[in-house]
JSON list of C-alpha atoms in Angstrom, two decimals:
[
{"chain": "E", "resi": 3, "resn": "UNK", "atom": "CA", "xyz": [-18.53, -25.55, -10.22]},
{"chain": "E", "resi": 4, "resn": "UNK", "atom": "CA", "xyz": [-17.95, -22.44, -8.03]},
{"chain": "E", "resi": 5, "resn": "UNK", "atom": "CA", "xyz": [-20.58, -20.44, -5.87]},
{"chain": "E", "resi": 6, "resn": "UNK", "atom": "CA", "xyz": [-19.79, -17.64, -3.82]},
{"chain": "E", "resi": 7, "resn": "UNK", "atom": "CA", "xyz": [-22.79, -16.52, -1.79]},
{"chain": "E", "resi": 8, "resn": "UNK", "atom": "CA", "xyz": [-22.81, -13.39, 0.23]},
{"chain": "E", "resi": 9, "resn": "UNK", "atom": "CA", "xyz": [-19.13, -13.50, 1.66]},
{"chain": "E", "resi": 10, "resn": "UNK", "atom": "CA", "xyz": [-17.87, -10.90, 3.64]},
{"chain": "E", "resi": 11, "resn": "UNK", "atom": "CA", "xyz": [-14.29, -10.11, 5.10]},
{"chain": "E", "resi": 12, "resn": "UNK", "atom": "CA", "xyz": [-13.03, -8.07, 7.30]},
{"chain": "E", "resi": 13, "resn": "UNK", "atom": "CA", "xyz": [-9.35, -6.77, 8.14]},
{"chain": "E", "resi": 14, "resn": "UNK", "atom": "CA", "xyz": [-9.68, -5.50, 11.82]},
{"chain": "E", "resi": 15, "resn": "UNK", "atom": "CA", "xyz": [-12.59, -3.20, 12.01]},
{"chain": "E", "resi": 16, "resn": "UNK", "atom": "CA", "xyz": [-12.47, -2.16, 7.99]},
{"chain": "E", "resi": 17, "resn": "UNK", "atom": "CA", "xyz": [-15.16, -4.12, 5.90]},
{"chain": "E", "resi": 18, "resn": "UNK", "atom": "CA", "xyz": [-13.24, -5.06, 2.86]},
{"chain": "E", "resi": 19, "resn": "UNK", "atom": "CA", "xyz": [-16.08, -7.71, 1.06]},
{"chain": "E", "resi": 20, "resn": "UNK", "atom": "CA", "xyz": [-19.66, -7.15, 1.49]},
{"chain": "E", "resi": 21, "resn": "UNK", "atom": "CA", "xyz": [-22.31, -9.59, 0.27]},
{"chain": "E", "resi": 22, "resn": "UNK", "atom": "CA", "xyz": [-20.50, -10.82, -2.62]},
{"chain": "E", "resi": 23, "resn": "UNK", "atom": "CA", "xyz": [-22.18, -13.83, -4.48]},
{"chain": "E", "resi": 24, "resn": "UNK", "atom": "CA", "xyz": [-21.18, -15.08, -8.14]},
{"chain": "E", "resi": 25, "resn": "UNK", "atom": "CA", "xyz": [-20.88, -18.21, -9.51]},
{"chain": "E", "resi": 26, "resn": "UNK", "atom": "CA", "xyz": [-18.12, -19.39, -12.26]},
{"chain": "E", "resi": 27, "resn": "UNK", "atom": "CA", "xyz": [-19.49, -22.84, -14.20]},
{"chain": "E", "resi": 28, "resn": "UNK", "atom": "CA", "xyz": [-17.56, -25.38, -15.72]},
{"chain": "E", "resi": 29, "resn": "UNK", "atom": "CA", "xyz": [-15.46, -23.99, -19.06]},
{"chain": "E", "resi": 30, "resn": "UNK", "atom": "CA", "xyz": [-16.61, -20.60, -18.06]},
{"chain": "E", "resi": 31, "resn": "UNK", "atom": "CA", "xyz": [-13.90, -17.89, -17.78]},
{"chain": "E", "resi": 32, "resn": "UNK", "atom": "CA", "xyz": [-14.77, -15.00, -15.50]},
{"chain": "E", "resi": 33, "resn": "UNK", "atom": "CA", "xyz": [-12.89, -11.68, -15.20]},
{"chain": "E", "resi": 34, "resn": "UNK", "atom": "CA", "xyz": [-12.87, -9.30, -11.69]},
{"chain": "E", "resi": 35, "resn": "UNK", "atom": "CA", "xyz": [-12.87, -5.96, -12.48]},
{"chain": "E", "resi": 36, "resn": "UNK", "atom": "CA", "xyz": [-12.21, -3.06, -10.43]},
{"chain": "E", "resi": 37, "resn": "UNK", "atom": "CA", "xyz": [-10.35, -0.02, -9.70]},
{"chain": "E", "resi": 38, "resn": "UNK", "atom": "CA", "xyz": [-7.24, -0.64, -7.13]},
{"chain": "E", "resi": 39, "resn": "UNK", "atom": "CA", "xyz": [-8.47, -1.73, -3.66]},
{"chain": "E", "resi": 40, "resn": "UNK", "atom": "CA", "xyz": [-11.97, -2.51, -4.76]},
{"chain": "E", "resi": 41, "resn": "UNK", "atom": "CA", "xyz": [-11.45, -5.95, -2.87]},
{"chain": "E", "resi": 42, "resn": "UNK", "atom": "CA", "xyz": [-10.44, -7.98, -6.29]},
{"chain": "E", "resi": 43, "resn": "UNK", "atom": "CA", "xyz": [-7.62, -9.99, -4.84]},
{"chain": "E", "resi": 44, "resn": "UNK", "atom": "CA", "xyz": [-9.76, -10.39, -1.19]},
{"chain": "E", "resi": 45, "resn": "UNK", "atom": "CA", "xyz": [-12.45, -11.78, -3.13]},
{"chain": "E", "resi": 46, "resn": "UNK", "atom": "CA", "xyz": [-9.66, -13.81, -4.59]},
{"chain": "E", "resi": 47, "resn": "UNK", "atom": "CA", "xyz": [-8.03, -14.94, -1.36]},
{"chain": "E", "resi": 48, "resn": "UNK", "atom": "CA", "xyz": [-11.40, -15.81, 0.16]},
{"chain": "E", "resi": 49, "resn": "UNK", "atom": "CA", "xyz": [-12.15, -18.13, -2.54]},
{"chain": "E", "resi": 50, "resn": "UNK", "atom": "CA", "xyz": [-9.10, -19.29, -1.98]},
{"chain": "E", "resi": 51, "resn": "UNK", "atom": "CA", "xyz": [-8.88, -19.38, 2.01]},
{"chain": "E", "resi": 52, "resn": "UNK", "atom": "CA", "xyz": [-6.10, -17.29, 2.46]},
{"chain": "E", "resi": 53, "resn": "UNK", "atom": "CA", "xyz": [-8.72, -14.86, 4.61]},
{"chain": "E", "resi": 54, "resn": "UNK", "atom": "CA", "xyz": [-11.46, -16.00, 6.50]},
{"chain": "E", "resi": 55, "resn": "UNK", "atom": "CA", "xyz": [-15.40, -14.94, 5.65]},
{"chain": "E", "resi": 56, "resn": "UNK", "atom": "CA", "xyz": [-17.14, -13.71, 8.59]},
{"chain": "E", "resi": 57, "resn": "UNK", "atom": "CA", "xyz": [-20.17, -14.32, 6.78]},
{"chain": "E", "resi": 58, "resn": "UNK", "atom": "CA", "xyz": [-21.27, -16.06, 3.76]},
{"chain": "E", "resi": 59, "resn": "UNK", "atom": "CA", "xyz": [-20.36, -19.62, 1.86]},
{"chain": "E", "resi": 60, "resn": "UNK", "atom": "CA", "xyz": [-18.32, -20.49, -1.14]},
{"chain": "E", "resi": 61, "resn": "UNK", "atom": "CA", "xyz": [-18.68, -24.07, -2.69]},
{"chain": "E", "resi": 62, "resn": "UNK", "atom": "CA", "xyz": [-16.76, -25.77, -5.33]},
{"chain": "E", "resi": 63, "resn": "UNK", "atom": "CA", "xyz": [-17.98, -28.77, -6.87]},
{"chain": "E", "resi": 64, "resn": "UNK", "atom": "CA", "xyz": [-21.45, -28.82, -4.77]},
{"chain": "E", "resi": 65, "resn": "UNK", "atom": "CA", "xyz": [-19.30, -28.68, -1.88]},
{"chain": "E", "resi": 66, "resn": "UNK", "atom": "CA", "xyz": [-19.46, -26.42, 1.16]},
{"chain": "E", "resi": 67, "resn": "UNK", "atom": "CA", "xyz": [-16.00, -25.49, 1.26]},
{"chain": "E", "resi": 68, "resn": "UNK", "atom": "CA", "xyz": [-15.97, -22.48, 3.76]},
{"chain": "E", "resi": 69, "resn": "UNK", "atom": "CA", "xyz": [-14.27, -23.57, 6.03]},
{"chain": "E", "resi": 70, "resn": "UNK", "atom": "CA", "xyz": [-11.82, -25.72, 4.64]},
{"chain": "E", "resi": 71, "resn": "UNK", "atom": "CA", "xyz": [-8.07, -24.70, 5.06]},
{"chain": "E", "resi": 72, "resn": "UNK", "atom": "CA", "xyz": [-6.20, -23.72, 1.66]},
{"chain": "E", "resi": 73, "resn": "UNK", "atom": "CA", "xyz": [-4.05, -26.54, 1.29]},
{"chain": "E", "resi": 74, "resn": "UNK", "atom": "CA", "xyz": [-7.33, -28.24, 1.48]},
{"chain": "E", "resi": 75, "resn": "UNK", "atom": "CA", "xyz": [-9.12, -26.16, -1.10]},
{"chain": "E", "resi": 76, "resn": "UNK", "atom": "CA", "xyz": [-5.54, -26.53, -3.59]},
{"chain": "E", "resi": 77, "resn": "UNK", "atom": "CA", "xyz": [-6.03, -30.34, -3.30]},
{"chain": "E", "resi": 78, "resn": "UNK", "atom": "CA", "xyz": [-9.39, -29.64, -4.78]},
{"chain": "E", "resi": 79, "resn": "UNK", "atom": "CA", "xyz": [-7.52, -27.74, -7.63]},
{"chain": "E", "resi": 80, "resn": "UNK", "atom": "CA", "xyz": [-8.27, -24.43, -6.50]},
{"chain": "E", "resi": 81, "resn": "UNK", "atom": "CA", "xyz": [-4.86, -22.01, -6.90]},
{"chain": "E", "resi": 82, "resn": "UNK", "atom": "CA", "xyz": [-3.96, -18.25, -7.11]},
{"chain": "E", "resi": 83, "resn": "UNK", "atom": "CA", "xyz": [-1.24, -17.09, -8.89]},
{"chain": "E", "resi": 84, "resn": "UNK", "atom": "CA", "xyz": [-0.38, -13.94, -7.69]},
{"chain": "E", "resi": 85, "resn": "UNK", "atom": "CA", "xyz": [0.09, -10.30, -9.75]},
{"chain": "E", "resi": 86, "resn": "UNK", "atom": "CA", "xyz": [3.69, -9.91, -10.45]},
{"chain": "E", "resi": 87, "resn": "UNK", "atom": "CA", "xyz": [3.87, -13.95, -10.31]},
{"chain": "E", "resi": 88, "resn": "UNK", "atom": "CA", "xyz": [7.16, -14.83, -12.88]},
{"chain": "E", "resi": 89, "resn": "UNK", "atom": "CA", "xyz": [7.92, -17.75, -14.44]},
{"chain": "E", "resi": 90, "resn": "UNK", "atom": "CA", "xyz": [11.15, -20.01, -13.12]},
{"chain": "E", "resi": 91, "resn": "UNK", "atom": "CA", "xyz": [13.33, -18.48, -16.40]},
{"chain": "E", "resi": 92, "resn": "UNK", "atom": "CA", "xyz": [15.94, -21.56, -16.28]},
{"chain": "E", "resi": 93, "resn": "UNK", "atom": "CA", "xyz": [12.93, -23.67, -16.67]},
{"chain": "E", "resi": 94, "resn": "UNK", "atom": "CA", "xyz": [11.18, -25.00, -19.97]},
{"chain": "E", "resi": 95, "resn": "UNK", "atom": "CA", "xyz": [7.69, -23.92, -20.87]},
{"chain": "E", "resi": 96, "resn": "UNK", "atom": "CA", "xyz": [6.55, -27.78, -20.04]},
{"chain": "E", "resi": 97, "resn": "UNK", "atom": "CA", "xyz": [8.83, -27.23, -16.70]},
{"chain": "E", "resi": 98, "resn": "UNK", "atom": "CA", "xyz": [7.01, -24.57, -15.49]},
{"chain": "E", "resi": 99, "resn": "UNK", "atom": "CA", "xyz": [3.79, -25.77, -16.66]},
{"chain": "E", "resi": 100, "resn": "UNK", "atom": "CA", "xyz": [4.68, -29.25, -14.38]},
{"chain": "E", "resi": 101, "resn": "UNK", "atom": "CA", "xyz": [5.29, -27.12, -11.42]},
{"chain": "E", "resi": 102, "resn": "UNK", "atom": "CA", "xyz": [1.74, -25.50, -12.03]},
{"chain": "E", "resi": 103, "resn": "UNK", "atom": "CA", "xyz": [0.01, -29.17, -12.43]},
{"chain": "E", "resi": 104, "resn": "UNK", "atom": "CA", "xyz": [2.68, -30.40, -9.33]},
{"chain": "E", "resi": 105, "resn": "UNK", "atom": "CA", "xyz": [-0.48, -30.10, -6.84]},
{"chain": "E", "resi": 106, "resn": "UNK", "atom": "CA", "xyz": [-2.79, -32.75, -9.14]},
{"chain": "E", "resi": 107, "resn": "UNK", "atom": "CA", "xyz": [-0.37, -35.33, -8.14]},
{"chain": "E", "resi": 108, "resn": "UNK", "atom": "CA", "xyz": [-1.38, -38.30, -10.62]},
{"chain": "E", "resi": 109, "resn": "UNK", "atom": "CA", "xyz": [0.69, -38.43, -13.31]},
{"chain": "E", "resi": 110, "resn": "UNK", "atom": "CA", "xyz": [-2.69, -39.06, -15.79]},
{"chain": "E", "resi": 111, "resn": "UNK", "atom": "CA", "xyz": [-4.07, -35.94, -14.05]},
{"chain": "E", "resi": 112, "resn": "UNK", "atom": "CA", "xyz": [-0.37, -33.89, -14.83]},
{"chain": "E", "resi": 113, "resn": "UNK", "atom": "CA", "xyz": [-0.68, -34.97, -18.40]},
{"chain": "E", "resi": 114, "resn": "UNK", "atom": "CA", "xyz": [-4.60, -34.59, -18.29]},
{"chain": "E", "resi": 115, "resn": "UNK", "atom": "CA", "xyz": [-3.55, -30.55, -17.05]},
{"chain": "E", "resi": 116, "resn": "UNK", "atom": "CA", "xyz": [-0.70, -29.92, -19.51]},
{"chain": "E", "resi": 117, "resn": "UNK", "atom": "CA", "xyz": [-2.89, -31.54, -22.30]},
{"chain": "E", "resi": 118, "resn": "UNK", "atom": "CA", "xyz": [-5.52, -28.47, -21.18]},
{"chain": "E", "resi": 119, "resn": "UNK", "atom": "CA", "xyz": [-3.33, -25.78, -21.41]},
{"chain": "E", "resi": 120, "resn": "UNK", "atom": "CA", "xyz": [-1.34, -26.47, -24.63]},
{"chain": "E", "resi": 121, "resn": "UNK", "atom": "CA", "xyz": [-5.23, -26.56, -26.23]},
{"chain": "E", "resi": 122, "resn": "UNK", "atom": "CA", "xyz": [-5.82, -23.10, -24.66]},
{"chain": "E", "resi": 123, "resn": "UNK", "atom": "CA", "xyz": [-2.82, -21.78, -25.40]},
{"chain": "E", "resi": 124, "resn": "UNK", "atom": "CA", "xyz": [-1.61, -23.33, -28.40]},
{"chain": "E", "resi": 125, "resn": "UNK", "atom": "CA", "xyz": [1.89, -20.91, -28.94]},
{"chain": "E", "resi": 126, "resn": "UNK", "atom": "CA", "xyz": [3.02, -22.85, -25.27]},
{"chain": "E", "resi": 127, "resn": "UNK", "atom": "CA", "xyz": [2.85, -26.39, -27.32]},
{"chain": "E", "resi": 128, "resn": "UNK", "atom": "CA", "xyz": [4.99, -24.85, -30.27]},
{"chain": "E", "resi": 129, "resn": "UNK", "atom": "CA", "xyz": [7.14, -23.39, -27.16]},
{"chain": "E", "resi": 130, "resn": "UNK", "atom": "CA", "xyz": [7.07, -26.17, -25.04]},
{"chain": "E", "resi": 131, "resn": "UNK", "atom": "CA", "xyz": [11.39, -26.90, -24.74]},
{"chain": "E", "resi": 132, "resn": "UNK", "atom": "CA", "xyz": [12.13, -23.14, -25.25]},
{"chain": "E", "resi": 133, "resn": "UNK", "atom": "CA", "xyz": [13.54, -21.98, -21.75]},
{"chain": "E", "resi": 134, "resn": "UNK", "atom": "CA", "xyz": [11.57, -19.36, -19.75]},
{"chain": "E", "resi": 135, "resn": "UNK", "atom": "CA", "xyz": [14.01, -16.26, -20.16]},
{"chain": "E", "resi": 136, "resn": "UNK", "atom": "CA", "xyz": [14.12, -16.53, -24.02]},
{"chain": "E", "resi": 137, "resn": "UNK", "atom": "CA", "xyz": [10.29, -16.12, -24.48]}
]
């Protein structure tokens, strides 16, 4: 589903990513670990292309997608949530879930994504019309 193969990044002069490769297959769930600037979030942001690779290719879905923009790559499904990212408190659970799913655009695919996460996370479906600043 995902392949990362030998990416590197670069701020300026200072070589943040070296050769990192991985690959994350469908239903898989993958952890980054790594003491604080490690390159965690670059690898992140690469995958995401929110920093360009000098070198190496990432491709989701069989698809080279190196060089494709990030509103490109979120079309695809692709998204980071930032550390520190909060939830909209005046919102539902299901509200903020729907802004999550806003990028799949279908309405089958919403449902399709909300259906997902309520199976993963089955206290959010008990939860779903409690308002975000009361969980």
């Amino acid at each position: 589903m995902l392949e990362v193969r030998g990416i590197e990044v670069s701020y300026g002069e200072f070589l943040a990513l070296r050769g990192i490769s991985f690959a994350v297959h469908e239903g898989e769930l993958v952890t980054i670990i790594g003491a604080n600037g490690a390159g965690k979030s670059t690898i992140l942001r690469a995958v995401m292309g929110l920093v360009k690779c000098r070198k190496g290719e990432i491709f989701f879905q069989g698809e080279d997608i190196t060089g494709s923009p990030a509103h490109q790559r979120a079309r695809l499904g692709i998204s980071l949530v930032p550390e520190g990212r909060k939830i909209f408190s005046d919102l539902t659970v299901a509200e903020n879930l729907l802004m999550g799913a806003y990028i799949q655009g279908e309405r089958k695919t919403v449902q399709s994504c909300m259906e997902e996460a309520f199976s993963l996370f089955p206290v959010l479906k008990e939860r779903q019309n409690q308002v975000g600043k009361t969980l």
